[in-house]
mmCIF file of C-alpha atoms and ligand atoms in Angstrom:
data_model
loop_
_atom_site.group_PDB
_atom_site.id
_atom_site.type_symbol
_atom_site.label_atom_id
_atom_site.label_comp_id
_atom_site.label_asym_id
_atom_site.label_seq_id
_atom_site.Cartn_x
_atom_site.Cartn_y
_atom_site.Cartn_z
ATOM 1 C CA MET A 17 -37.563 43.926 0.744
ATOM 2 C CA THR A 18 -41.244 43.289 1.279
ATOM 3 C CA VAL A 19 -43.176 40.109 1.885
ATOM 4 C CA LEU A 20 -46.006 40.234 -0.657
ATOM 5 C CA PRO A 21 -49.428 38.583 -0.305
ATOM 6 C CA ILE A 22 -49.640 35.264 -2.189
ATOM 7 C CA VAL A 23 -52.785 34.794 -4.245
ATOM 8 C CA SER A 24 -54.645 31.500 -3.984
ATOM 9 C CA VAL A 25 -56.389 29.228 -6.463
ATOM 10 C CA GLY A 26 -59.493 30.917 -7.828
ATOM 11 C CA ASP A 27 -57.722 34.222 -8.485
ATOM 12 C CA PRO A 28 -57.779 34.656 -12.295
ATOM 13 C CA VAL A 29 -54.166 35.902 -12.294
ATOM 14 C CA LEU A 30 -53.079 32.291 -11.680
ATOM 15 C CA ARG A 31 -54.817 31.285 -14.919
ATOM 16 C CA GLU A 32 -53.200 33.872 -17.177
ATOM 17 C CA ARG A 33 -50.061 33.525 -19.245
ATOM 18 C CA ALA A 34 -47.349 35.830 -17.949
ATOM 19 C CA ARG A 35 -45.534 37.821 -20.624
ATOM 20 C CA GLU A 36 -41.858 37.999 -21.504
ATOM 21 C CA VAL A 37 -39.700 40.553 -19.720
ATOM 22 C CA THR A 38 -37.822 42.993 -21.977
ATOM 23 C CA PRO A 39 -34.137 43.767 -21.265
ATOM 24 C CA GLU A 40 -35.018 47.351 -20.275
ATOM 25 C CA GLU A 41 -37.752 46.135 -17.967
ATOM 26 C CA LEU A 42 -35.416 43.638 -16.317
ATOM 27 C CA ARG A 43 -32.893 46.396 -15.597
ATOM 28 C CA SER A 44 -35.544 48.681 -14.111
ATOM 29 C CA PRO A 45 -35.583 49.275 -10.343
ATOM 30 C CA ARG A 46 -39.228 48.215 -10.329
ATOM 31 C CA THR A 47 -38.514 44.721 -11.711
ATOM 32 C CA GLN A 48 -35.394 44.312 -9.560
ATOM 33 C CA GLN A 49 -37.535 45.235 -6.547
ATOM 34 C CA LEU A 50 -40.156 42.672 -7.611
ATOM 35 C CA ILE A 51 -37.449 39.980 -7.768
ATOM 36 C CA ASP A 52 -36.183 40.917 -4.283
ATOM 37 C CA ASP A 53 -39.731 40.855 -2.948
ATOM 38 C CA MET A 54 -40.428 37.459 -4.561
ATOM 39 C CA ILE A 55 -37.322 36.009 -2.887
ATOM 40 C CA GLU A 56 -38.380 37.452 0.468
ATOM 41 C CA THR A 57 -41.945 36.182 0.013
ATOM 42 C CA MET A 58 -40.799 32.665 -0.949
ATOM 43 C CA ARG A 59 -38.520 32.509 2.094
ATOM 44 C CA ALA A 60 -41.160 33.883 4.484
ATOM 45 C CA ALA A 61 -43.698 31.310 3.254
ATOM 46 C CA GLY A 62 -41.219 28.415 3.367
ATOM 47 C CA GLY A 63 -41.769 27.711 -0.339
ATOM 48 C CA ALA A 64 -39.363 25.873 -2.633
ATOM 49 C CA GLY A 65 -40.217 28.295 -5.415
ATOM 50 C CA LEU A 66 -42.475 31.184 -6.325
ATOM 51 C CA ALA A 67 -43.688 32.483 -9.672
ATOM 52 C CA ALA A 68 -44.599 36.108 -10.423
ATOM 53 C CA ASN A 69 -48.275 35.224 -11.050
ATOM 54 C CA GLN A 70 -48.492 34.156 -7.415
ATOM 55 C CA VAL A 71 -47.859 37.719 -6.274
ATOM 56 C CA GLY A 72 -50.112 39.167 -8.966
ATOM 57 C CA ALA A 73 -47.418 40.151 -11.488
ATOM 58 C CA LEU A 74 -47.816 38.784 -15.021
ATOM 59 C CA LEU A 75 -44.126 38.692 -15.940
ATOM 60 C CA ARG A 76 -42.155 35.562 -16.848
ATOM 61 C CA ILE A 77 -40.084 35.388 -13.669
ATOM 62 C CA PHE A 78 -39.812 32.691 -11.041
ATOM 63 C CA VAL A 79 -37.480 32.058 -8.140
ATOM 64 C CA VAL A 80 -36.386 28.746 -6.623
ATOM 65 C CA GLU A 81 -34.359 28.088 -3.492
ATOM 66 C CA ILE A 82 -34.203 24.921 -1.412
ATOM 67 C CA SER A 83 -32.131 24.821 1.733
ATOM 68 C CA GLY A 84 -33.369 22.647 4.598
ATOM 69 C CA ASN A 85 -36.955 23.373 3.531
ATOM 70 C CA PRO A 86 -39.448 22.433 6.280
ATOM 71 C CA ARG A 87 -42.307 21.940 3.780
ATOM 72 C CA TYR A 88 -40.232 19.591 1.633
ATOM 73 C CA PRO A 89 -37.380 18.212 3.778
ATOM 74 C CA TYR A 90 -36.670 15.434 1.242
ATOM 75 C CA LYS A 91 -35.880 17.834 -1.614
ATOM 76 C CA PRO A 92 -32.198 18.210 -2.542
ATOM 77 C CA GLU A 93 -30.719 21.647 -1.948
ATOM 78 C CA VAL A 94 -30.933 24.182 -4.766
ATOM 79 C CA PRO A 95 -29.076 27.500 -4.546
ATOM 80 C CA LEU A 96 -31.139 30.651 -5.044
ATOM 81 C CA THR A 97 -32.081 30.752 -8.722
ATOM 82 C CA VAL A 98 -33.855 33.634 -10.465
ATOM 83 C CA ALA A 99 -35.330 32.554 -13.804
ATOM 84 C CA VAL A 100 -36.378 35.256 -16.267
ATOM 85 C CA ASN A 101 -38.055 34.249 -19.560
ATOM 86 C CA PRO A 102 -37.303 30.575 -18.834
ATOM 87 C CA ALA A 103 -37.687 27.671 -21.260
ATOM 88 C CA ILE A 104 -37.679 24.008 -20.279
ATOM 89 C CA GLU A 105 -37.023 21.124 -22.634
ATOM 90 C CA PRO A 106 -37.240 17.451 -21.579
ATOM 91 C CA LEU A 107 -33.996 15.584 -22.311
ATOM 92 C CA ASP A 108 -35.731 12.213 -22.611
ATOM 93 C CA ASP A 109 -39.148 10.601 -22.140
ATOM 94 C CA GLU A 110 -38.725 9.410 -18.576
ATOM 95 C CA THR A 111 -41.175 10.767 -16.019
ATOM 96 C CA ALA A 112 -41.720 10.163 -12.313
ATOM 97 C CA ALA A 113 -44.783 10.663 -10.126
ATOM 98 C CA ILE A 114 -43.952 13.442 -7.688
ATOM 99 C CA ASN A 115 -46.124 14.485 -4.762
ATOM 100 C CA GLU A 116 -46.492 18.257 -4.999
ATOM 101 C CA GLY A 117 -47.947 21.133 -3.080
ATOM 102 C CA CYS A 118 -48.194 24.833 -3.910
ATOM 103 C CA LEU A 119 -48.286 28.038 -1.858
ATOM 104 C CA SER A 120 -51.299 29.095 -3.952
ATOM 105 C CA VAL A 121 -53.176 25.872 -3.172
ATOM 106 C CA PRO A 122 -53.183 25.911 0.615
ATOM 107 C CA GLY A 123 -53.710 22.597 2.341
ATOM 108 C CA LEU A 124 -53.619 20.255 -0.647
ATOM 109 C CA ARG A 125 -51.052 17.919 -2.187
ATOM 110 C CA GLY A 126 -51.289 15.525 -5.108
ATOM 111 C CA GLU A 127 -49.235 13.345 -7.446
ATOM 112 C CA VAL A 128 -48.046 14.745 -10.743
ATOM 113 C CA ASP A 129 -45.933 13.176 -13.488
ATOM 114 C CA ARG A 130 -42.836 15.258 -14.227
ATOM 115 C CA HIS A 131 -39.931 14.798 -16.588
ATOM 116 C CA VAL A 132 -36.899 13.707 -14.601
ATOM 117 C CA ARG A 133 -34.232 15.206 -16.890
ATOM 118 C CA VAL A 134 -34.704 18.687 -18.305
ATOM 119 C CA ARG A 135 -32.675 21.450 -19.862
ATOM 120 C CA VAL A 136 -33.473 24.848 -18.348
ATOM 121 C CA ARG A 137 -32.602 27.962 -20.300
ATOM 122 C CA ARG A 138 -33.191 31.292 -18.578
ATOM 123 C CA LEU A 139 -31.853 34.747 -18.014
ATOM 124 C CA ASP A 140 -30.535 35.532 -14.554
ATOM 125 C CA ARG A 141 -31.579 38.752 -12.822
ATOM 126 C CA ASP A 142 -28.773 40.641 -14.571
ATOM 127 C CA GLY A 143 -29.968 39.474 -17.981
ATOM 128 C CA ALA A 144 -27.163 36.947 -18.522
ATOM 129 C CA PRO A 145 -28.220 33.754 -20.328
ATOM 130 C CA ARG A 146 -27.924 30.516 -18.339
ATOM 131 C CA ASP A 147 -28.251 26.987 -19.650
ATOM 132 C CA GLU A 148 -28.462 24.176 -17.095
ATOM 133 C CA THR A 149 -29.577 20.596 -16.632
ATOM 134 C CA ARG A 150 -31.943 19.903 -13.747
ATOM 135 C CA LEU A 151 -32.703 16.384 -12.599
ATOM 136 C CA GLY A 152 -35.170 14.432 -10.477
ATOM 137 C CA LEU A 153 -37.145 16.357 -7.837
ATOM 138 C CA THR A 154 -35.347 19.575 -8.794
ATOM 139 C CA ALA A 155 -36.455 19.142 -12.408
ATOM 140 C CA GLY A 156 -40.001 18.743 -11.046
ATOM 141 C CA THR A 157 -39.756 21.982 -9.054
ATOM 142 C CA PHE A 158 -38.652 23.917 -12.146
ATOM 143 C CA GLN A 159 -41.496 22.442 -14.235
ATOM 144 C CA HIS A 160 -44.001 23.380 -11.498
ATOM 145 C CA GLU A 161 -42.785 26.995 -11.478
ATOM 146 C CA LEU A 162 -42.743 27.302 -15.268
ATOM 147 C CA ASP A 163 -46.327 25.985 -15.337
ATOM 148 C CA HIS A 164 -47.389 28.946 -13.172
ATOM 149 C CA LEU A 165 -46.134 31.346 -15.864
ATOM 150 C CA ASP A 166 -48.424 29.575 -18.343
ATOM 151 C CA GLY A 167 -51.449 29.726 -16.037
ATOM 152 C CA VAL A 168 -51.208 26.032 -15.131
ATOM 153 C CA LEU A 169 -51.491 24.681 -11.576
ATOM 154 C CA PHE A 170 -50.344 21.277 -10.335
ATOM 155 C CA LEU A 171 -54.037 20.528 -9.750
ATOM 156 C CA ASP A 172 -54.519 20.412 -13.545
ATOM 157 C CA ARG A 173 -51.828 17.771 -13.931
ATOM 158 C CA VAL A 174 -52.933 15.364 -11.206
ATOM 159 C CA ARG A 175 -53.754 12.299 -13.258
ATOM 160 C CA ASP A 176 -55.484 10.385 -10.444
ATOM 161 C CA PRO A 177 -57.634 12.651 -8.222
ATOM 162 C CA ARG A 178 -57.515 9.943 -5.574
ATOM 163 C CA THR A 179 -53.943 11.043 -4.834
ATOM 164 C CA PHE A 180 -55.170 14.376 -3.407
ATOM 165 C CA THR A 181 -54.461 14.665 0.314
ATOM 166 C CA THR A 182 -54.341 17.385 2.914
ATOM 167 C CA TRP A 183 -50.858 18.049 4.274
ATOM 168 C CA GLU A 184 -51.936 16.457 7.554
ATOM 169 C CA GLN A 185 -53.097 13.225 5.895
ATOM 170 C CA PHE A 186 -49.981 13.187 3.711
ATOM 171 C CA GLU A 187 -47.861 13.242 6.873
ATOM 172 C CA ARG A 188 -49.985 10.557 8.483
ATOM 173 C CA HIS A 189 -50.494 8.078 5.629
ATOM 174 C CA HIS A 190 -48.328 8.793 2.584
ATOM 175 C CA ARG A 191 -45.176 10.588 3.607
ATOM 176 C CA ASP A 192 -42.960 7.593 4.334
ATOM 177 C CA ALA A 193 -43.721 5.785 1.073
ATOM 178 C CA PHE A 194 -43.270 8.940 -0.969
ATOM 179 C CA VAL A 195 -40.046 9.976 0.740
ATOM 180 C CA ALA A 196 -38.591 6.504 0.080
ATOM 181 C CA ARG A 197 -39.481 6.873 -3.617
ATOM 182 C CA ALA A 198 -38.174 10.448 -3.721
ATOM 183 C CA GLU A 199 -34.865 9.490 -2.135
ATOM 184 C CA ALA A 200 -34.482 6.577 -4.551
ATOM 185 C CA LEU A 201 -35.106 8.957 -7.467
ATOM 186 C CA THR A 202 -32.499 11.403 -6.174
ATOM 187 C CA ALA A 203 -29.984 8.601 -5.650
ATOM 188 C CA ARG A 204 -30.601 7.291 -9.166
ATOM 189 C CA VAL A 205 -30.756 10.455 -11.277
ATOM 190 C CA GLY A 206 -29.331 13.254 -9.111
ATOM 191 C CA SER A 207 -30.701 16.753 -8.797
HETATM 192 NI NI1 NI B 341 -46.862 26.577 -7.004
#
């Protein structure tokens, strides 16, 4: 497995819509290698998720894994998930303001409204269909990754630009209040 370079905001590949993966393509050693490399890259960067656009590949694939994540210690654990050709459907109208960051937007965080209950349909890396409910912060993570495949960054969804902070200022001034809100959300809706 190889740790790939992660592209940052300004690279046009982050603004393009990734295309669907065909069954043959998914089975190919090349795509399987890409998935392995994305997992390795996400882990090396300490990310909660990574979308193919972020390593310059315009295929509808993202990976998510959260296990004692140092960037987001308040996020509930999520086992390694490979999502191919994913679709996300809100299960109701409720949203929550979630403070997000992104490996492709180094240094910046901001508050984004995300649906708190979503249905995620995807293929796994073997092409088997999966249908799951994701809740709270985890639902937010999946929406963030799906956005990447549509050329959308969390920056675009920040409703109030005054919520932008550096990671350092987040730690200093905003972390405690946000973590209290995040933990209350997890306790109320699950993950
Ligand atoms: Ni991101």
